[in-house]
Amino acid sequence: MPQTTGAARASAHRSDGQYNLVWRTSTCSSASCASAGDVRATDRTSLPNLRDPRDPMLLKMLSMRAPAVAAARKQLSPALLSTARAQNPSVFFDISIGGQPSGRLVFELRADVVPKTAENFRQLCTGEAGVGKFGKPLHYKGSKFHRIIPNFMCQGGDFTRGNGTGGESIYGEKFADEKFALKHEGVGVLSMANAGPNTNGSQFFLTTVDCPWLDQAHVVFGKVTEGHDVLKAMEEQGSQSGATRAAVVIEDCGELKD
């Protein structure tokens, strides 16, 4: 897991409603995160609410959520998980980079743990929910990954505005955090982007490293099961600002049936 010294790493929520996740570090003891942590000083302006994990207010918020997280994990018995996981939905994204087909990402959605969050993503993959209140199809097809930071994450799901300030869930514009039982461990974790507590819509992100500081702030609801090479190719299009070198687009998406 990447390590930092004198670091500030947290999820940041903008006052303009943009769904931003931030990794900020001054120095890094791991070669794997040497390029990832350097969010430049100019980002202080664009991300005014960036908080150090040692910030007393942030620590208080995390401590308040900790009992609920522990209780949720106790409810997940191995036998129950084994049976339920066999019925979890599998969905896909067909990705293009710079207009060229780049392969398929396949996800397992953890409906056994967070059914409401998983169902939101599943229906946004199939498009079966129709048109949302903003007059746009509730569908990821044709939307882009608007923010990619190497050695951190790839963020997408804003099919209404395409810039990180929009999106809509199948339940209405936003819905509550369901459960913080699953962790941001490893590559390809699928988690909800948000603009603060209980502001889940359609935006999501895929991790490319361990991100434990996000565990009690963002709801994990799935993981990449196929296409890690595609995720790596997507990550290579990113930058420290999050701007992509070439457009990374979900050309098609849907549910895989047995």
PDB file of C-alpha atoms in Angstrom, residues 95-236:
ATOM      1  CA  ILE A  95     -14.220   1.375 -23.578  1.00  0.00           C
ATOM      2  CA  SER A  96     -12.689   3.527 -26.294  1.00  0.00           C
ATOM      3  CA  ILE A  97      -9.595   5.683 -25.866  1.00  0.00           C
ATOM      4  CA  GLY A  98      -9.042   8.491 -28.323  1.00  0.00           C
ATOM      5  CA  GLY A  99     -11.852   7.117 -30.461  1.00  0.00           C
ATOM      6  CA  GLN A 100     -10.285   3.659 -30.740  1.00  0.00           C
ATOM      7  CA  PRO A 101     -11.830   0.492 -29.212  1.00  0.00           C
ATOM      8  CA  SER A 102      -9.747  -0.475 -26.184  1.00  0.00           C
ATOM      9  CA  GLY A 103     -11.514  -3.465 -24.663  1.00  0.00           C
ATOM     10  CA  ARG A 104     -14.059  -4.402 -22.045  1.00  0.00           C
ATOM     11  CA  LEU A 105     -14.294  -3.905 -18.292  1.00  0.00           C
ATOM     12  CA  VAL A 106     -16.452  -6.439 -16.441  1.00  0.00           C
ATOM     13  CA  PHE A 107     -17.677  -5.765 -12.896  1.00  0.00           C
ATOM     14  CA  GLU A 108     -19.201  -7.813 -10.116  1.00  0.00           C
ATOM     15  CA  LEU A 109     -21.764  -5.667  -8.290  1.00  0.00           C
ATOM     16  CA  ARG A 110     -22.009  -6.432  -4.571  1.00  0.00           C
ATOM     17  CA  ALA A 111     -25.777  -6.617  -4.310  1.00  0.00           C
ATOM     18  CA  ASP A 112     -25.254  -9.048  -1.430  1.00  0.00           C
ATOM     19  CA  VAL A 113     -23.880  -6.182   0.690  1.00  0.00           C
ATOM     20  CA  VAL A 114     -25.201  -2.918  -0.798  1.00  0.00           C
ATOM     21  CA  PRO A 115     -28.247  -3.865  -2.930  1.00  0.00           C
ATOM     22  CA  LYS A 116     -29.585  -0.337  -3.451  1.00  0.00           C
ATOM     23  CA  THR A 117     -26.254   1.055  -4.634  1.00  0.00           C
ATOM     24  CA  ALA A 118     -25.593  -1.984  -6.837  1.00  0.00           C
ATOM     25  CA  GLU A 119     -29.051  -1.745  -8.421  1.00  0.00           C
ATOM     26  CA  ASN A 120     -28.523   1.924  -9.221  1.00  0.00           C
ATOM     27  CA  PHE A 121     -25.350   1.102 -11.138  1.00  0.00           C
ATOM     28  CA  ARG A 122     -26.874  -1.951 -12.838  1.00  0.00           C
ATOM     29  CA  GLN A 123     -29.814   0.032 -14.210  1.00  0.00           C
ATOM     30  CA  LEU A 124     -27.544   2.872 -15.309  1.00  0.00           C
ATOM     31  CA  CYS A 125     -25.579   0.262 -17.266  1.00  0.00           C
ATOM     32  CA  THR A 126     -28.674  -1.183 -18.962  1.00  0.00           C
ATOM     33  CA  GLY A 127     -30.526   2.094 -19.442  1.00  0.00           C
ATOM     34  CA  GLU A 128     -33.789   0.453 -18.376  1.00  0.00           C
ATOM     35  CA  ALA A 129     -34.728   3.339 -16.052  1.00  0.00           C
ATOM     36  CA  GLY A 130     -35.521   5.581 -19.026  1.00  0.00           C
ATOM     37  CA  VAL A 131     -35.110   9.354 -18.953  1.00  0.00           C
ATOM     38  CA  GLY A 132     -34.237  11.318 -15.819  1.00  0.00           C
ATOM     39  CA  LYS A 133     -35.619  14.595 -14.538  1.00  0.00           C
ATOM     40  CA  PHE A 134     -32.917  16.538 -16.401  1.00  0.00           C
ATOM     41  CA  GLY A 135     -34.185  15.161 -19.704  1.00  0.00           C
ATOM     42  CA  LYS A 136     -31.156  12.903 -20.234  1.00  0.00           C
ATOM     43  CA  PRO A 137     -31.254   9.096 -20.500  1.00  0.00           C
ATOM     44  CA  LEU A 138     -30.322   7.422 -17.217  1.00  0.00           C
ATOM     45  CA  HIS A 139     -27.585   5.523 -18.997  1.00  0.00           C
ATOM     46  CA  TYR A 140     -23.784   5.447 -18.911  1.00  0.00           C
ATOM     47  CA  LYS A 141     -23.550   4.702 -22.647  1.00  0.00           C
ATOM     48  CA  GLY A 142     -21.700   7.497 -24.428  1.00  0.00           C
ATOM     49  CA  SER A 143     -20.434   9.150 -21.237  1.00  0.00           C
ATOM     50  CA  LYS A 144     -16.763   9.684 -20.486  1.00  0.00           C
ATOM     51  CA  PHE A 145     -14.289   9.321 -17.651  1.00  0.00           C
ATOM     52  CA  HIS A 146     -13.822  13.022 -16.986  1.00  0.00           C
ATOM     53  CA  ARG A 147     -11.140  12.746 -14.291  1.00  0.00           C
ATOM     54  CA  ILE A 148      -8.213  10.308 -14.191  1.00  0.00           C
ATOM     55  CA  ILE A 149      -5.267  10.620 -11.797  1.00  0.00           C
ATOM     56  CA  PRO A 150      -2.503   8.000 -12.248  1.00  0.00           C
ATOM     57  CA  ASN A 151      -1.824   5.825  -9.208  1.00  0.00           C
ATOM     58  CA  PHE A 152      -5.122   6.901  -7.677  1.00  0.00           C
ATOM     59  CA  MET A 153      -8.388   6.496  -9.585  1.00  0.00           C
ATOM     60  CA  CYS A 154     -10.494   6.911 -12.738  1.00  0.00           C
ATOM     61  CA  GLN A 155     -13.749   8.836 -12.228  1.00  0.00           C
ATOM     62  CA  GLY A 156     -16.807   8.864 -14.488  1.00  0.00           C
ATOM     63  CA  GLY A 157     -20.579   8.626 -14.513  1.00  0.00           C
ATOM     64  CA  ASP A 158     -21.550  12.256 -15.162  1.00  0.00           C
ATOM     65  CA  PHE A 159     -23.847  11.653 -18.130  1.00  0.00           C
ATOM     66  CA  THR A 160     -25.755  14.940 -17.721  1.00  0.00           C
ATOM     67  CA  ARG A 161     -22.888  17.469 -17.840  1.00  0.00           C
ATOM     68  CA  GLY A 162     -19.747  15.442 -18.430  1.00  0.00           C
ATOM     69  CA  ASN A 163     -17.538  17.583 -16.201  1.00  0.00           C
ATOM     70  CA  GLY A 164     -18.029  16.189 -12.686  1.00  0.00           C
ATOM     71  CA  THR A 165     -20.804  18.541 -11.576  1.00  0.00           C
ATOM     72  CA  GLY A 166     -23.760  16.493 -12.815  1.00  0.00           C
ATOM     73  CA  GLY A 167     -25.271  13.033 -12.854  1.00  0.00           C
ATOM     74  CA  GLU A 168     -28.465  11.518 -11.510  1.00  0.00           C
ATOM     75  CA  SER A 169     -29.441   8.282  -9.784  1.00  0.00           C
ATOM     76  CA  ILE A 170     -32.387   6.039 -10.669  1.00  0.00           C
ATOM     77  CA  TYR A 171     -33.942   7.090  -7.332  1.00  0.00           C
ATOM     78  CA  GLY A 172     -33.885  10.803  -8.076  1.00  0.00           C
ATOM     79  CA  GLU A 173     -30.977  13.211  -8.116  1.00  0.00           C
ATOM     80  CA  LYS A 174     -29.209  11.835  -5.008  1.00  0.00           C
ATOM     81  CA  PHE A 175     -29.561   9.006  -2.478  1.00  0.00           C
ATOM     82  CA  ALA A 176     -28.131   8.192   0.944  1.00  0.00           C
ATOM     83  CA  ASP A 177     -24.949   6.303   1.790  1.00  0.00           C
ATOM     84  CA  GLU A 178     -26.060   2.693   2.124  1.00  0.00           C
ATOM     85  CA  LYS A 179     -23.267   0.966   4.030  1.00  0.00           C
ATOM     86  CA  PHE A 180     -19.490   1.288   4.489  1.00  0.00           C
ATOM     87  CA  ALA A 181     -18.862  -2.444   4.876  1.00  0.00           C
ATOM     88  CA  LEU A 182     -16.518  -2.956   1.914  1.00  0.00           C
ATOM     89  CA  LYS A 183     -13.034  -1.469   1.645  1.00  0.00           C
ATOM     90  CA  HIS A 184     -11.009   0.356  -0.991  1.00  0.00           C
ATOM     91  CA  GLU A 185      -8.444  -2.454  -1.195  1.00  0.00           C
ATOM     92  CA  GLY A 186      -6.503  -3.121  -4.376  1.00  0.00           C
ATOM     93  CA  VAL A 187      -6.884  -2.277  -8.037  1.00  0.00           C
ATOM     94  CA  GLY A 188     -10.296  -2.029  -9.676  1.00  0.00           C
ATOM     95  CA  VAL A 189     -12.476  -1.298  -6.654  1.00  0.00           C
ATOM     96  CA  LEU A 190     -15.769   0.283  -7.780  1.00  0.00           C
ATOM     97  CA  SER A 191     -17.020   2.996  -5.431  1.00  0.00           C
ATOM     98  CA  MET A 192     -19.421   5.944  -5.392  1.00  0.00           C
ATOM     99  CA  ALA A 193     -18.114   9.466  -5.883  1.00  0.00           C
ATOM    100  CA  ASN A 194     -19.978  12.041  -3.826  1.00  0.00           C
ATOM    101  CA  ALA A 195     -20.103  15.697  -2.823  1.00  0.00           C
ATOM    102  CA  GLY A 196     -20.451  14.938   0.893  1.00  0.00           C
ATOM    103  CA  PRO A 197     -22.467  12.517   3.048  1.00  0.00           C
ATOM    104  CA  ASN A 198     -25.626  11.101   1.435  1.00  0.00           C
ATOM    105  CA  THR A 199     -25.083  12.710  -1.977  1.00  0.00           C
ATOM    106  CA  ASN A 200     -24.752   9.637  -4.198  1.00  0.00           C
ATOM    107  CA  GLY A 201     -25.938  10.043  -7.777  1.00  0.00           C
ATOM    108  CA  SER A 202     -24.448   8.331 -10.810  1.00  0.00           C
ATOM    109  CA  GLN A 203     -20.779   9.288 -10.499  1.00  0.00           C
ATOM    110  CA  PHE A 204     -18.354   6.547  -9.511  1.00  0.00           C
ATOM    111  CA  PHE A 205     -14.636   5.834  -9.511  1.00  0.00           C
ATOM    112  CA  LEU A 206     -12.307   2.882 -10.046  1.00  0.00           C
ATOM    113  CA  THR A 207      -9.225   2.648  -7.840  1.00  0.00           C
ATOM    114  CA  THR A 208      -5.798   1.896  -9.260  1.00  0.00           C
ATOM    115  CA  VAL A 209      -4.120   1.594  -5.818  1.00  0.00           C
ATOM    116  CA  ASP A 210      -5.214   0.938  -2.224  1.00  0.00           C
ATOM    117  CA  CYS A 211      -7.217   3.944  -0.939  1.00  0.00           C
ATOM    118  CA  PRO A 212      -7.975   3.178   2.741  1.00  0.00           C
ATOM    119  CA  TRP A 213      -8.564   6.846   3.650  1.00  0.00           C
ATOM    120  CA  LEU A 214     -11.762   6.694   1.558  1.00  0.00           C
ATOM    121  CA  ASP A 215     -13.232   3.700   3.432  1.00  0.00           C
ATOM    122  CA  GLN A 216     -15.671   5.596   5.648  1.00  0.00           C
ATOM    123  CA  ALA A 217     -16.519   8.340   3.185  1.00  0.00           C
ATOM    124  CA  HIS A 218     -17.403   6.513  -0.055  1.00  0.00           C
ATOM    125  CA  VAL A 219     -19.597   3.432  -0.572  1.00  0.00           C
ATOM    126  CA  VAL A 220     -17.787   0.534  -2.258  1.00  0.00           C
ATOM    127  CA  PHE A 221     -20.229  -1.574  -4.268  1.00  0.00           C
ATOM    128  CA  GLY A 222     -18.228  -3.699  -6.700  1.00  0.00           C
ATOM    129  CA  LYS A 223     -14.964  -4.590  -8.354  1.00  0.00           C
ATOM    130  CA  VAL A 224     -13.435  -5.156 -11.786  1.00  0.00           C
ATOM    131  CA  THR A 225     -13.323  -8.903 -12.505  1.00  0.00           C
ATOM    132  CA  GLU A 226     -12.079  -8.733 -16.111  1.00  0.00           C
ATOM    133  CA  GLY A 227     -10.212  -6.107 -18.095  1.00  0.00           C
ATOM    134  CA  HIS A 228      -7.478  -4.954 -15.747  1.00  0.00           C
ATOM    135  CA  ASP A 229      -5.355  -4.260 -18.827  1.00  0.00           C
ATOM    136  CA  VAL A 230      -8.074  -1.899 -20.061  1.00  0.00           C
ATOM    137  CA  LEU A 231      -8.128  -0.120 -16.701  1.00  0.00           C
ATOM    138  CA  LYS A 232      -4.353   0.280 -16.899  1.00  0.00           C
ATOM    139  CA  ALA A 233      -4.628   1.782 -20.384  1.00  0.00           C
ATOM    140  CA  MET A 234      -7.263   4.199 -19.092  1.00  0.00           C
ATOM    141  CA  GLU A 235      -5.052   5.191 -16.168  1.00  0.00           C
ATOM    142  CA  GLU A 236      -2.204   6.015 -18.561  1.00  0.00           C
TER     143      GLU A 236
END
